[in-house]
Amino acid sequence: MVAAEKETGLEQLLKKRDTLITMAGTLEEFQALGETKADFIGGYIYIQMGASVTHERLFSKIFLHLGMFVAQDQLGEVFGSRLSVGITKDYHPEPDIFFVSKDNPGQYANDRFDGIPDLVIEIISPSTRKLDLDEKRPLYQQNRVPEVYFVDVAKKLVMIDVLEDGAYVSLSLRDGTFASRALPGLTWEIEKMYSA
């Protein structure tokens, strides 16, 4: 048998795009991954292997729109998908994009932001749908992230959770515009958010 035929399942997974590997692990093991795209949620490490061209095009478009708006009036900082958010000891997700206002009481460490971001954006991939909607969405709500968007390319919609008067209002929008509550003056054209 040739060496190429003896590839393990993990080696085969590592060659694929848009694959999510899930394994039990500790916070220390998660932190040892360094700059690997991963989330640590309740004793499990979720490692994402690569991203699709569609995902990256949407990421770039949304990141640029948000970043330019925030930079214009120096409202805070916008981060991409390689920085984890230490929401609690057991929860360190890595959102695709997140915004931290200049008045946010959270703290920065070298490899993470410890605290609650003002705005989180997740771009749903086929492999991350369950993680984003079944694990991260309740986590963001339980920890009272003021505004969260789930950009769903496959279903051509954006799901928005906004904390208003102590409770979440959830919207699913396919078109039109949405005015951010976390960043007054910022408007999103919904269809452009999910169209690469």
XYZ file of C-alpha atoms in Angstrom:
196
model
C 0.000 0.000 0.000
C 1.415 3.406 -0.970
C 1.850 6.113 1.687
C -0.853 8.314 0.130
C -3.406 5.525 0.635
C -2.642 5.376 4.367
C -3.905 8.874 5.160
C -5.749 9.118 8.441
C -9.229 10.596 8.691
C -7.724 13.734 10.253
C -5.258 14.141 7.375
C -8.115 13.838 4.906
C -10.161 16.411 6.847
C -7.262 18.849 6.887
C -7.213 18.846 3.073
C -10.880 19.866 2.804
C -12.256 23.385 2.779
C -15.067 24.591 5.034
C -14.683 21.695 7.460
C -15.300 21.915 11.196
C -13.393 19.626 13.549
C -14.870 19.211 17.041
C -13.021 17.734 20.020
C -13.175 17.818 23.792
C -10.453 20.024 25.225
C -9.362 22.456 27.893
C -8.939 26.219 27.752
C -5.170 25.665 27.907
C -5.292 23.367 24.860
C -7.416 25.932 23.030
C -4.956 28.716 23.850
C -2.053 26.528 22.688
C -3.560 26.530 19.180
C -2.269 30.081 18.775
C -3.683 31.788 15.693
C -5.655 28.771 14.474
C -9.293 29.685 13.723
C -11.123 27.986 16.596
C -13.798 28.480 19.258
C -13.773 27.170 22.840
C -17.301 26.556 24.087
C -18.121 24.590 27.229
C -15.201 22.152 27.154
C -15.134 21.658 23.368
C -12.752 23.064 20.790
C -14.204 23.750 17.344
C -11.501 24.150 14.696
C -12.473 25.510 11.297
C -10.345 24.502 8.345
C -10.201 27.183 5.682
C -13.026 29.331 4.406
C -14.829 29.515 1.093
C -14.322 32.338 -1.381
C -17.935 33.414 -0.758
C -17.316 33.609 2.999
C -14.171 35.686 2.549
C -15.792 38.065 0.060
C -18.637 38.722 2.495
C -16.197 39.032 5.382
C -14.159 41.648 3.489
C -17.221 43.657 2.453
C -18.804 43.691 5.928
C -15.499 44.274 7.751
C -14.646 47.213 5.488
C -18.106 48.818 5.837
C -18.071 48.506 9.623
C -14.401 49.470 9.948
C -14.775 52.645 7.903
C -17.827 53.721 9.893
C -16.078 53.106 13.236
C -12.806 54.774 12.141
C -14.546 57.899 10.842
C -15.388 59.101 14.354
C -12.919 56.908 16.276
C -15.758 55.005 17.966
C -13.662 52.012 19.037
C -12.127 49.009 17.294
C -13.260 46.342 14.836
C -11.660 42.890 14.914
C -11.698 39.928 12.540
C -11.903 36.209 13.051
C -8.529 35.463 14.624
C -9.091 37.092 18.015
C -11.031 35.231 20.668
C -13.528 36.835 23.017
C -13.201 35.669 26.622
C -16.853 35.984 27.541
C -16.417 33.668 30.559
C -13.840 31.109 31.661
C -15.624 28.384 29.684
C -16.564 30.411 26.622
C -14.035 31.862 24.195
C -15.711 32.139 20.793
C -13.960 33.707 17.811
C -16.656 35.694 16.007
C -16.087 36.407 12.329
C -16.243 40.143 13.104
C -16.803 42.093 16.303
C -16.854 45.713 17.434
C -15.688 47.045 20.811
C -16.617 50.643 21.608
C -14.032 52.955 23.131
C -16.155 53.059 26.320
C -16.456 49.254 26.624
C -15.176 48.118 30.059
C -13.633 44.892 28.674
C -9.895 44.295 28.769
C -7.410 43.276 26.081
C -4.834 40.536 26.532
C -2.248 39.698 23.868
C -4.366 36.925 22.344
C -7.962 37.896 23.200
C -10.519 40.433 24.302
C -11.999 39.656 27.737
C -15.500 41.051 28.002
C -18.704 41.530 26.025
C -18.364 43.100 22.552
C -20.880 45.767 21.534
C -21.612 44.069 18.195
C -20.896 40.566 16.864
C -21.247 39.339 13.269
C -21.158 35.654 12.304
C -21.130 34.554 8.652
C -22.789 31.142 8.520
C -20.964 28.474 6.509
C -22.385 25.009 5.825
C -20.016 23.508 8.394
C -20.639 26.174 11.073
C -24.448 26.481 10.858
C -25.113 24.301 13.927
C -22.262 25.845 15.921
C -23.305 29.416 15.073
C -27.040 29.002 15.669
C -27.246 26.277 18.338
C -24.151 27.067 20.424
C -23.003 30.637 19.822
C -26.386 32.334 19.471
C -27.625 31.260 22.942
C -24.167 32.062 24.362
C -24.278 35.621 23.013
C -27.818 36.087 24.335
C -27.072 34.630 27.796
C -24.140 37.020 28.106
C -26.130 39.990 26.810
C -24.186 40.983 23.697
C -26.153 44.093 22.654
C -26.365 43.315 18.925
C -25.601 40.127 16.949
C -25.969 39.387 13.210
C -25.986 35.946 11.595
C -25.410 36.354 7.861
C -26.917 33.314 6.149
C -25.791 33.059 2.513
C -27.595 29.758 1.817
C -30.970 31.081 2.987
C -30.325 34.609 1.693
C -31.155 36.399 4.922
C -29.645 38.116 7.922
C -30.859 37.171 11.404
C -30.455 40.008 13.869
C -30.703 39.806 17.653
C -30.931 43.175 19.408
C -31.074 43.656 23.169
C -33.831 46.183 23.913
C -35.136 46.985 27.390
C -33.573 43.844 28.857
C -34.999 41.404 26.273
C -33.942 40.292 22.809
C -35.847 41.284 19.707
C -35.026 38.947 16.811
C -35.506 39.850 13.154
C -34.946 37.827 9.982
C -34.479 40.158 7.020
C -34.032 39.361 3.318
C -34.012 42.918 1.971
C -34.368 46.546 2.940
C -32.125 48.329 5.403
C -31.363 47.951 9.090
C -30.190 50.760 11.369
C -27.795 49.532 14.033
C -28.758 50.207 17.649
C -25.210 49.579 18.886
C -23.789 52.114 16.418
C -26.316 54.916 15.801
C -25.945 56.228 12.264
C -24.727 52.910 10.833
C -27.116 51.466 8.260
C -26.837 48.082 6.567
C -28.261 47.176 3.174
C -29.420 43.662 4.021
C -29.204 42.095 0.565
C -25.588 43.298 0.184
C -24.653 41.581 3.450
C -25.365 38.073 2.137
C -24.573 38.575 -1.561
C -20.917 37.985 -2.418
